[in-house]
Amino acid sequence: MEPRDLSTHSPYVPGRGVEEVARDLGIDPAELIKLSSNENPHGASPKAVAAIRDHAAGISVYPKASHADLTARLAERWDVDDEQVWLSPGADGSIDYLSRATLEPDDRILVPEPGFAYYGMSARYHHGEVNTYGLSPTDGFEQTAEAVLSAYAGERIVYVTSPHNPSGSVMPLAEVRALADATAPDTLVVVDEAYGEFARTDSAVTLLADRDDVAVLRTFSKAYGLAGLRVGYAVVPEAWADAYARVNTPFAASELACRAALAALDDDDHVETSVETARWAREYIASDLDAETYDSAGNFVLAEVGDADRVAEAAQREGVIVRDCTSFGLPSCVRISTGTRAGTREAVARLNETLADLGLGAHA
Ligand SMILES: *Cc1c(COP(=O)(O)O)cnc(C)c1O
């Protein structure tokens, strides 16, 4: 007995963890600055951590009240009906729910290239196929309706990542609207706003007020610092209300995830500090790193370093973990997550030394 033929499925390759790298290098994990997974350098909201402690004893029951409360709270925040908020284990879970809710076998989705791997993975799990549209370094990965439409061929879902991972570019709302207008009525435009808090553009949730062909993904993993808990959600059109109950994994977000997310939503200080620091740090990296960078609206910066594999490897020996973007199809780029102010300054100094040592970088 074997699993089905999974040879066309490729595994998700995450950034390397601190413990893993420290063990390899034989050093204390505390010496490492990990800027490879776009995590929150300030950690989780202290209120979320307290909520987890307070509710630890409650985990013997299924999360009914907390799930409903978090859903209601998010619906209020976005001014939509409760049924339009689909809680999930991370935003990744919502990608699966949207696949399940839309794809018949052999239906196709359209995703950005370079882009986030999980869109395609999820579609393939659900017996769908994947086409791509290109975003190009030569124009700063500019995102326009036209760029997407030039590759569009009636796919069932079109994914837009705004801010885009790994480049940090955004698609302005007018372009999202133009894209949704131009695609077929049975094409869903999914705007992935995993990094939405860090951007200065409005959320595409506003478009749902008068249309039924746009959905938005949001997560607690980035600005809220709850990546380890796995909680995110989709905001879907009103017409989709009853699909959730038919496609979700029962009790999609755990008791502690729901409690922590509710508490994090009440911790404005933590989110504001996180967003402010990320905005400062992305400017700092752009101005002080000895390499060309792309404008980013996220908590990370994509940098042209010539040889990503060598630079990431050498930087790691200097105690800085960055994301080699070869797996995104960008072998000359590394993606550097924003750290704390001190962590970012230190990381940029070490990266500049690394670049100089390798004879790479803008001032080489
Ligand atoms: C991090 C990320 C997500 C969501 O991650 P979860 O932890 O599953 O919420 C979604 N899309 C992109 C582009 C991301 O970078």
CSV table of C-alpha atoms and ligand atoms in Angstrom, one decimal:
chain,number,residue,atom,x,y,z
A,1,MET,CA,0.0,0.0,0.0
A,2,GLU,CA,1.4,3.4,-1.1
A,3,PRO,CA,0.3,7.0,-1.2
A,4,ARG,CA,-1.0,8.2,-4.6
A,5,ASP,CA,1.5,9.4,-7.2
A,6,LEU,CA,2.9,12.6,-5.6
A,7,SER,CA,5.8,13.0,-8.0
A,8,THR,CA,4.4,16.3,-9.3
A,9,HIS,CA,4.0,17.7,-5.8
A,10,SER,CA,7.0,19.5,-4.3
A,11,PRO,CA,7.5,20.0,-0.6
A,12,TYR,CA,7.3,23.4,1.0
A,13,VAL,CA,10.9,24.6,1.9
A,14,PRO,CA,10.8,26.9,4.9
A,15,GLY,CA,13.6,29.1,6.0
A,16,ARG,CA,16.0,27.4,8.4
A,17,GLY,CA,15.4,27.6,12.1
A,18,VAL,CA,17.7,29.1,14.7
A,19,GLU,CA,18.2,25.9,16.7
A,20,GLU,CA,19.1,24.0,13.5
A,21,VAL,CA,21.6,26.6,12.3
A,22,ALA,CA,23.2,27.1,15.8
A,23,ARG,CA,23.7,23.3,16.1
A,24,ASP,CA,25.4,23.1,12.7
A,25,LEU,CA,27.7,26.0,13.5
A,26,GLY,CA,28.3,24.9,17.1
A,27,ILE,CA,27.2,28.2,18.6
A,28,ASP,CA,24.7,29.6,21.0
A,29,PRO,CA,21.3,30.3,19.3
A,30,ALA,CA,21.3,33.6,21.0
A,31,GLU,CA,24.2,34.8,18.9
A,32,LEU,CA,22.1,34.4,15.7
A,33,ILE,CA,20.0,37.0,14.1
A,34,LYS,CA,17.3,35.2,12.2
A,35,LEU,CA,15.9,37.3,9.3
A,36,SER,CA,14.8,34.5,7.0
A,37,SER,CA,11.1,33.8,7.7
A,38,ASN,CA,9.5,37.3,8.1
A,39,GLU,CA,8.6,36.6,11.7
A,40,ASN,CA,8.0,39.4,14.2
A,41,PRO,CA,11.3,40.3,15.9
A,42,HIS,CA,9.4,41.7,18.9
A,43,GLY,CA,7.8,38.3,19.5
A,44,ALA,CA,4.2,37.8,20.2
A,45,SER,CA,1.9,40.3,21.9
A,46,PRO,CA,2.4,39.9,25.7
A,47,LYS,CA,-1.4,40.0,26.0
A,48,ALA,CA,-1.6,37.0,23.7
A,49,VAL,CA,0.9,35.1,25.7
A,50,ALA,CA,-1.0,36.0,28.9
A,51,ALA,CA,-4.3,34.8,27.3
A,52,ILE,CA,-2.7,31.5,26.4
A,53,ARG,CA,-1.6,31.0,30.1
A,54,ASP,CA,-5.0,32.0,31.3
A,55,HIS,CA,-6.8,29.6,29.0
A,56,ALA,CA,-4.4,26.7,29.2
A,57,ALA,CA,-6.7,24.6,31.3
A,58,GLY,CA,-9.5,25.1,28.7
A,59,ILE,CA,-8.0,22.9,26.0
A,60,SER,CA,-10.0,19.8,26.9
A,61,VAL,CA,-13.0,21.1,25.1
A,62,TYR,CA,-13.5,22.0,21.4
A,63,PRO,CA,-13.1,25.7,20.7
A,64,LYS,CA,-16.7,26.8,20.2
A,65,ALA,CA,-17.2,30.1,22.0
A,66,SER,CA,-13.7,31.3,21.3
A,67,HIS,CA,-14.0,30.5,17.6
A,68,ALA,CA,-17.3,32.3,17.3
A,69,ASP,CA,-16.0,35.3,19.3
A,70,LEU,CA,-12.9,35.7,17.2
A,71,THR,CA,-15.0,35.4,14.0
A,72,ALA,CA,-17.4,38.0,15.3
A,73,ARG,CA,-14.6,40.3,16.3
A,74,LEU,CA,-13.0,40.1,12.9
A,75,ALA,CA,-16.3,40.6,11.1
A,76,GLU,CA,-16.8,43.8,13.1
A,77,ARG,CA,-13.3,44.9,12.4
A,78,TRP,CA,-13.8,44.5,8.6
A,79,ASP,CA,-17.5,45.5,8.6
A,80,VAL,CA,-18.7,42.2,7.1
A,81,ASP,CA,-21.0,39.4,8.2
A,82,ASP,CA,-19.7,36.8,10.5
A,83,GLU,CA,-20.2,34.2,7.8
A,84,GLN,CA,-17.8,36.0,5.6
A,85,VAL,CA,-14.9,35.4,7.9
A,86,TRP,CA,-13.3,32.0,7.5
A,87,LEU,CA,-10.9,31.2,10.3
A,88,SER,CA,-8.2,28.7,9.5
A,89,PRO,CA,-4.9,27.3,10.7
A,90,GLY,CA,-2.7,30.1,9.3
A,91,ALA,CA,-3.7,31.9,6.1
A,92,ASP,CA,-2.3,28.7,4.5
A,93,GLY,CA,-5.4,26.9,5.8
A,94,SER,CA,-7.6,29.4,4.1
A,95,ILE,CA,-5.9,28.8,0.8
A,96,ASP,CA,-6.9,25.1,1.2
A,97,TYR,CA,-10.5,26.1,2.0
A,98,LEU,CA,-10.7,28.3,-1.1
A,99,SER,CA,-9.2,25.5,-3.2
A,100,ARG,CA,-11.8,23.1,-1.8
A,101,ALA,CA,-14.6,25.6,-2.3
A,102,THR,CA,-13.8,26.4,-5.9
A,103,LEU,CA,-11.8,23.7,-7.7
A,104,GLU,CA,-13.2,20.9,-9.7
A,105,PRO,CA,-10.6,18.3,-10.9
A,106,ASP,CA,-8.3,19.9,-13.6
A,107,ASP,CA,-9.5,23.4,-12.9
A,108,ARG,CA,-6.6,25.9,-13.1
A,109,ILE,CA,-5.4,28.7,-10.9
A,110,LEU,CA,-3.1,31.6,-11.9
A,111,VAL,CA,-0.2,32.5,-9.5
A,112,PRO,CA,2.6,35.0,-9.6
A,113,GLU,CA,6.1,33.9,-10.5
A,114,PRO,CA,8.2,34.4,-8.4
A,115,GLY,CA,5.7,33.9,-5.7
A,116,PHE,CA,4.5,32.1,-2.6
A,117,ALA,CA,4.7,28.3,-3.2
A,118,TYR,CA,1.7,27.2,-1.2
A,119,TYR,CA,-0.9,28.5,-3.7
A,120,GLY,CA,0.2,26.0,-6.3
A,121,MET,CA,0.7,23.2,-3.7
A,122,SER,CA,-2.8,23.6,-2.4
A,123,ALA,CA,-4.3,23.6,-5.9
A,124,ARG,CA,-2.5,20.4,-6.8
A,125,TYR,CA,-3.6,18.7,-3.6
A,126,HIS,CA,-7.1,19.5,-4.7
A,127,HIS,CA,-6.5,18.0,-8.2
A,128,GLY,CA,-6.1,21.4,-9.8
A,129,GLU,CA,-3.5,22.8,-12.1
A,130,VAL,CA,-1.3,25.8,-12.0
A,131,ASN,CA,-0.4,28.5,-14.5
A,132,THR,CA,1.8,31.5,-13.8
A,133,TYR,CA,2.0,35.2,-14.6
A,134,GLY,CA,5.4,36.9,-14.4
A,135,LEU,CA,6.5,39.7,-12.2
A,136,SER,CA,9.8,41.2,-13.3
A,137,PRO,CA,12.8,42.5,-11.4
A,138,THR,CA,13.4,44.9,-14.3
A,139,ASP,CA,10.4,47.0,-13.3
A,140,GLY,CA,10.7,46.4,-9.6
A,141,PHE,CA,8.1,43.6,-9.7
A,142,GLU,CA,5.4,46.1,-10.5
A,143,GLN,CA,2.0,44.7,-10.1
A,144,THR,CA,-0.7,45.8,-12.6
A,145,ALA,CA,-3.9,44.3,-13.8
A,146,GLU,CA,-2.4,44.2,-17.3
A,147,ALA,CA,0.6,42.1,-16.2
A,148,VAL,CA,-1.8,39.5,-14.8
A,149,LEU,CA,-4.3,39.6,-17.6
A,150,SER,CA,-1.6,39.1,-20.2
A,151,ALA,CA,-1.3,35.5,-18.8
A,152,TYR,CA,-4.9,35.0,-17.8
A,153,ALA,CA,-6.8,32.2,-19.6
A,154,GLY,CA,-10.1,31.9,-17.6
A,155,GLU,CA,-8.5,30.3,-14.5
A,156,ARG,CA,-10.8,29.7,-11.5
A,157,ILE,CA,-8.7,31.5,-9.0
A,158,VAL,CA,-6.2,34.3,-9.6
A,159,TYR,CA,-3.8,35.0,-6.7
A,160,VAL,CA,-2.4,38.4,-6.1
A,161,THR,CA,0.1,38.8,-3.2
A,162,SER,CA,0.1,42.4,-2.0
A,163,PRO,CA,2.5,43.2,-0.5
A,164,HIS,CA,4.2,40.6,-2.6
A,165,ASN,CA,6.5,37.9,-1.2
A,166,PRO,CA,9.5,38.0,-1.9
A,167,SER,CA,9.7,41.4,-3.5
A,168,GLY,CA,7.6,43.6,-1.3
A,169,SER,CA,5.7,45.3,-4.2
A,170,VAL,CA,2.0,46.1,-4.0
A,171,MET,CA,-0.9,46.0,-6.3
A,172,PRO,CA,-2.9,49.3,-5.9
A,173,LEU,CA,-6.6,48.8,-5.2
A,174,ALA,CA,-7.6,50.3,-8.5
A,175,GLU,CA,-5.6,47.6,-10.3
A,176,VAL,CA,-7.2,44.9,-8.2
A,177,ARG,CA,-10.6,46.3,-9.1
A,178,ALA,CA,-9.6,46.5,-12.8
A,179,LEU,CA,-8.3,42.9,-12.6
A,180,ALA,CA,-11.6,41.6,-11.1
A,181,ASP,CA,-13.6,43.6,-13.6
A,182,ALA,CA,-11.7,42.0,-16.5
A,183,THR,CA,-11.7,38.4,-15.4
A,184,ALA,CA,-14.7,36.1,-16.0
A,185,PRO,CA,-17.6,36.1,-13.5
A,186,ASP,CA,-16.6,32.6,-12.2
A,187,THR,CA,-12.9,33.7,-11.6
A,188,LEU,CA,-12.2,34.5,-7.9
A,189,VAL,CA,-9.4,37.1,-7.4
A,190,VAL,CA,-7.7,36.2,-4.1
A,191,VAL,CA,-5.7,39.1,-2.6
A,192,ASP,CA,-3.2,37.7,-0.1
A,193,GLU,CA,-2.6,40.4,2.4
A,194,ALA,CA,-0.4,38.4,4.8
A,195,TYR,CA,1.8,41.5,5.1
A,196,GLY,CA,-1.1,44.0,4.8
A,197,GLU,CA,-0.5,45.7,8.1
A,198,PHE,CA,3.0,46.9,7.0
A,199,ALA,CA,1.7,48.5,3.8
A,200,ARG,CA,0.3,52.0,3.4
A,201,THR,CA,-2.4,50.9,0.9
A,202,ASP,CA,-6.0,50.1,1.9
A,203,SER,CA,-7.1,46.5,2.2
A,204,ALA,CA,-9.0,44.9,-0.7
A,205,VAL,CA,-11.7,43.9,1.8
A,206,THR,CA,-13.3,47.3,0.9
A,207,LEU,CA,-14.0,45.8,-2.6
A,208,LEU,CA,-16.2,43.1,-1.1
A,209,ALA,CA,-18.9,45.7,-0.3
A,210,ASP,CA,-20.0,45.7,-4.0
A,211,ARG,CA,-18.6,42.5,-5.5
A,212,ASP,CA,-18.7,38.8,-5.2
A,213,ASP,CA,-15.5,37.8,-7.0
A,214,VAL,CA,-12.8,39.0,-4.6
A,215,ALA,CA,-11.6,37.3,-1.4
A,216,VAL,CA,-8.8,38.5,0.9
A,217,LEU,CA,-6.4,36.5,3.1
A,218,ARG,CA,-5.0,37.8,6.4
A,219,THR,CA,-2.9,36.2,9.1
A,220,PHE,CA,-1.8,36.6,12.7
A,221,SER,CA,1.6,35.2,11.8
A,222,LYS,CA,3.4,38.3,10.8
A,223,ALA,CA,2.4,41.7,12.4
A,224,TYR,CA,0.8,40.0,15.3
A,225,GLY,CA,3.7,37.7,15.9
A,226,LEU,CA,1.7,34.5,16.3
A,227,ALA,CA,3.3,32.4,13.6
A,228,GLY,CA,3.8,29.4,15.9
A,229,LEU,CA,0.1,29.2,16.7
A,230,ARG,CA,-1.2,28.9,13.2
A,231,VAL,CA,-4.1,31.2,12.9
A,232,GLY,CA,-5.3,33.2,9.9
A,233,TYR,CA,-8.5,33.8,7.9
A,234,ALA,CA,-10.1,34.6,4.6
A,235,VAL,CA,-12.7,37.3,4.1
A,236,VAL,CA,-15.0,36.0,1.4
A,237,PRO,CA,-17.9,37.4,-0.6
A,238,GLU,CA,-21.3,37.5,1.0
A,239,ALA,CA,-22.6,35.0,-1.5
A,240,TRP,CA,-20.1,32.4,-0.2
A,241,ALA,CA,-21.5,32.4,3.3
A,242,ASP,CA,-22.5,28.8,3.6
A,243,ALA,CA,-19.6,27.3,1.8
A,244,TYR,CA,-17.3,27.4,4.9
A,245,ALA,CA,-19.3,24.9,6.9
A,246,ARG,CA,-19.0,22.5,3.9
A,247,VAL,CA,-15.3,22.8,3.3
A,248,ASN,CA,-13.5,23.6,6.6
A,249,THR,CA,-11.7,21.2,8.9
A,250,PRO,CA,-14.0,21.3,12.0
A,251,PHE,CA,-12.8,23.7,14.7
A,252,ALA,CA,-10.3,25.1,12.2
A,253,ALA,CA,-8.4,27.3,14.7
A,254,SER,CA,-7.5,25.9,18.1
A,255,GLU,CA,-8.8,27.2,21.5
A,256,LEU,CA,-5.5,28.8,22.4
A,257,ALA,CA,-5.0,30.2,18.9
A,258,CYS,CA,-8.5,31.9,19.1
A,259,ARG,CA,-7.9,33.2,22.6
A,260,ALA,CA,-4.4,34.6,21.7
A,261,ALA,CA,-5.7,36.2,18.5
A,262,LEU,CA,-8.5,37.9,20.4
A,263,ALA,CA,-6.0,39.3,22.9
A,264,ALA,CA,-3.6,40.3,20.2
A,265,LEU,CA,-6.4,42.3,18.5
A,266,ASP,CA,-6.7,44.3,21.8
A,267,ASP,CA,-3.0,45.0,21.9
A,268,ASP,CA,-2.7,48.1,19.7
A,269,ASP,CA,0.7,49.0,21.1
A,270,HIS,CA,2.3,45.7,20.1
A,271,VAL,CA,1.0,45.9,16.5
A,272,GLU,CA,1.9,49.6,16.2
A,273,THR,CA,5.5,49.0,17.4
A,274,SER,CA,5.8,46.1,15.1
A,275,VAL,CA,4.7,48.0,12.1
A,276,GLU,CA,6.7,51.1,12.9
A,277,THR,CA,9.9,49.1,13.4
A,278,ALA,CA,9.4,47.2,10.2
A,279,ARG,CA,8.8,50.5,8.2
A,280,TRP,CA,12.0,52.0,9.8
A,281,ALA,CA,14.0,48.8,9.2
A,282,ARG,CA,13.1,48.4,5.5
A,283,GLU,CA,14.2,52.0,4.9
A,284,TYR,CA,17.4,51.4,6.8
A,285,ILE,CA,18.2,48.2,4.9
A,286,ALA,CA,17.5,50.0,1.6
A,287,SER,CA,19.8,52.9,2.4
A,288,ASP,CA,22.6,51.1,4.3
A,289,LEU,CA,23.0,47.7,2.8
A,290,ASP,CA,25.8,47.6,0.2
A,291,ALA,CA,23.5,46.0,-2.4
A,292,GLU,CA,20.6,47.1,-4.7
A,293,THR,CA,17.3,46.6,-3.1
A,294,TYR,CA,13.6,46.7,-4.2
A,295,ASP,CA,11.0,49.0,-2.7
A,296,SER,CA,9.1,47.0,-0.1
A,297,ALA,CA,5.8,47.5,1.6
A,298,GLY,CA,6.4,44.4,3.8
A,299,ASN,CA,8.5,43.4,6.8
A,300,PHE,CA,11.3,42.3,4.5
A,301,VAL,CA,13.5,43.6,1.7
A,302,LEU,CA,14.7,41.8,-1.4
A,303,ALA,CA,18.3,42.5,-2.2
A,304,GLU,CA,20.4,41.8,-5.3
A,305,VAL,CA,23.6,40.3,-4.0
A,306,GLY,CA,24.9,38.5,-7.2
A,307,ASP,CA,25.1,35.0,-5.7
A,308,ALA,CA,22.4,34.2,-3.2
A,309,ASP,CA,23.6,30.8,-2.3
A,310,ARG,CA,27.2,32.0,-1.4
A,311,VAL,CA,26.0,35.1,0.4
A,312,ALA,CA,23.4,33.3,2.5
A,313,GLU,CA,25.9,30.6,3.4
A,314,ALA,CA,28.6,33.1,4.3
A,315,ALA,CA,26.2,35.4,6.2
A,316,GLN,CA,25.1,32.4,8.3
A,317,ARG,CA,28.7,31.9,9.4
A,318,GLU,CA,28.6,35.5,10.5
A,319,GLY,CA,25.5,34.7,12.5
A,320,VAL,CA,22.9,36.3,10.2
A,321,ILE,CA,20.2,34.0,8.6
A,322,VAL,CA,18.7,35.4,5.5
A,323,ARG,CA,16.5,33.7,2.8
A,324,ASP,CA,18.3,32.5,-0.3
A,325,CYS,CA,15.7,33.2,-3.0
A,326,THR,CA,17.0,30.6,-5.4
A,327,SER,CA,13.9,28.5,-4.7
A,328,PHE,CA,11.8,31.5,-5.8
A,329,GLY,CA,13.7,31.5,-9.1
A,330,LEU,CA,15.8,34.5,-8.1
A,331,PRO,CA,19.3,33.0,-7.6
A,332,SER,CA,20.9,36.5,-7.4
A,333,CYS,CA,18.7,37.6,-4.5
A,334,VAL,CA,18.4,37.2,-0.8
A,335,ARG,CA,15.3,38.3,1.2
A,336,ILE,CA,16.1,40.0,4.5
A,337,SER,CA,13.3,40.2,7.1
A,338,THR,CA,13.2,43.3,9.2
A,339,GLY,CA,14.5,42.9,12.7
A,340,THR,CA,14.4,45.1,15.8
A,341,ARG,CA,16.3,48.4,15.4
A,342,ALA,CA,19.4,47.0,17.0
A,343,GLY,CA,19.1,43.6,15.3
A,344,THR,CA,18.7,45.3,11.9
A,345,ARG,CA,21.7,47.6,12.3
A,346,GLU,CA,23.9,44.6,13.5
A,347,ALA,CA,22.6,42.4,10.6
A,348,VAL,CA,23.3,45.0,8.0
A,349,ALA,CA,26.8,45.6,9.3
A,350,ARG,CA,27.6,41.8,9.3
A,351,LEU,CA,26.0,41.5,5.8
A,352,ASN,CA,28.1,44.3,4.5
A,353,GLU,CA,31.2,42.6,5.8
A,354,THR,CA,30.1,39.4,4.2
A,355,LEU,CA,29.6,41.1,0.8
A,356,ALA,CA,32.9,42.9,1.0
A,357,ASP,CA,34.7,39.6,1.9
A,358,LEU,CA,33.1,37.9,-1.1
A,359,GLY,CA,33.9,40.8,-3.4
A,360,LEU,CA,30.2,41.3,-4.0
A,361,GLY,CA,27.9,44.1,-3.2
A,362,ALA,CA,27.5,47.7,-4.6
A,363,HIS,CA,30.8,49.0,-3.2
A,364,ALA,CA,32.9,46.0,-4.1
B,1,LIG,C1,3.5,34.1,5.6
B,1,LIG,C2,2.6,34.1,4.4
B,1,LIG,C3,1.3,33.6,4.4
B,1,LIG,C4,0.6,33.0,5.6
B,1,LIG,O1,1.2,32.3,6.5
B,1,LIG,P1,0.4,31.6,7.7
B,1,LIG,O2,1.5,31.5,8.7
B,1,LIG,O3,-0.1,30.3,7.1
B,1,LIG,O4,-0.7,32.5,8.1
B,1,LIG,C5,0.5,33.7,3.3
B,1,LIG,N1,1.0,34.2,2.2
B,1,LIG,C6,2.2,34.7,2.1
B,1,LIG,C7,2.7,35.3,0.8
B,1,LIG,C8,3.1,34.6,3.2
B,1,LIG,O5,4.4,35.1,3.1
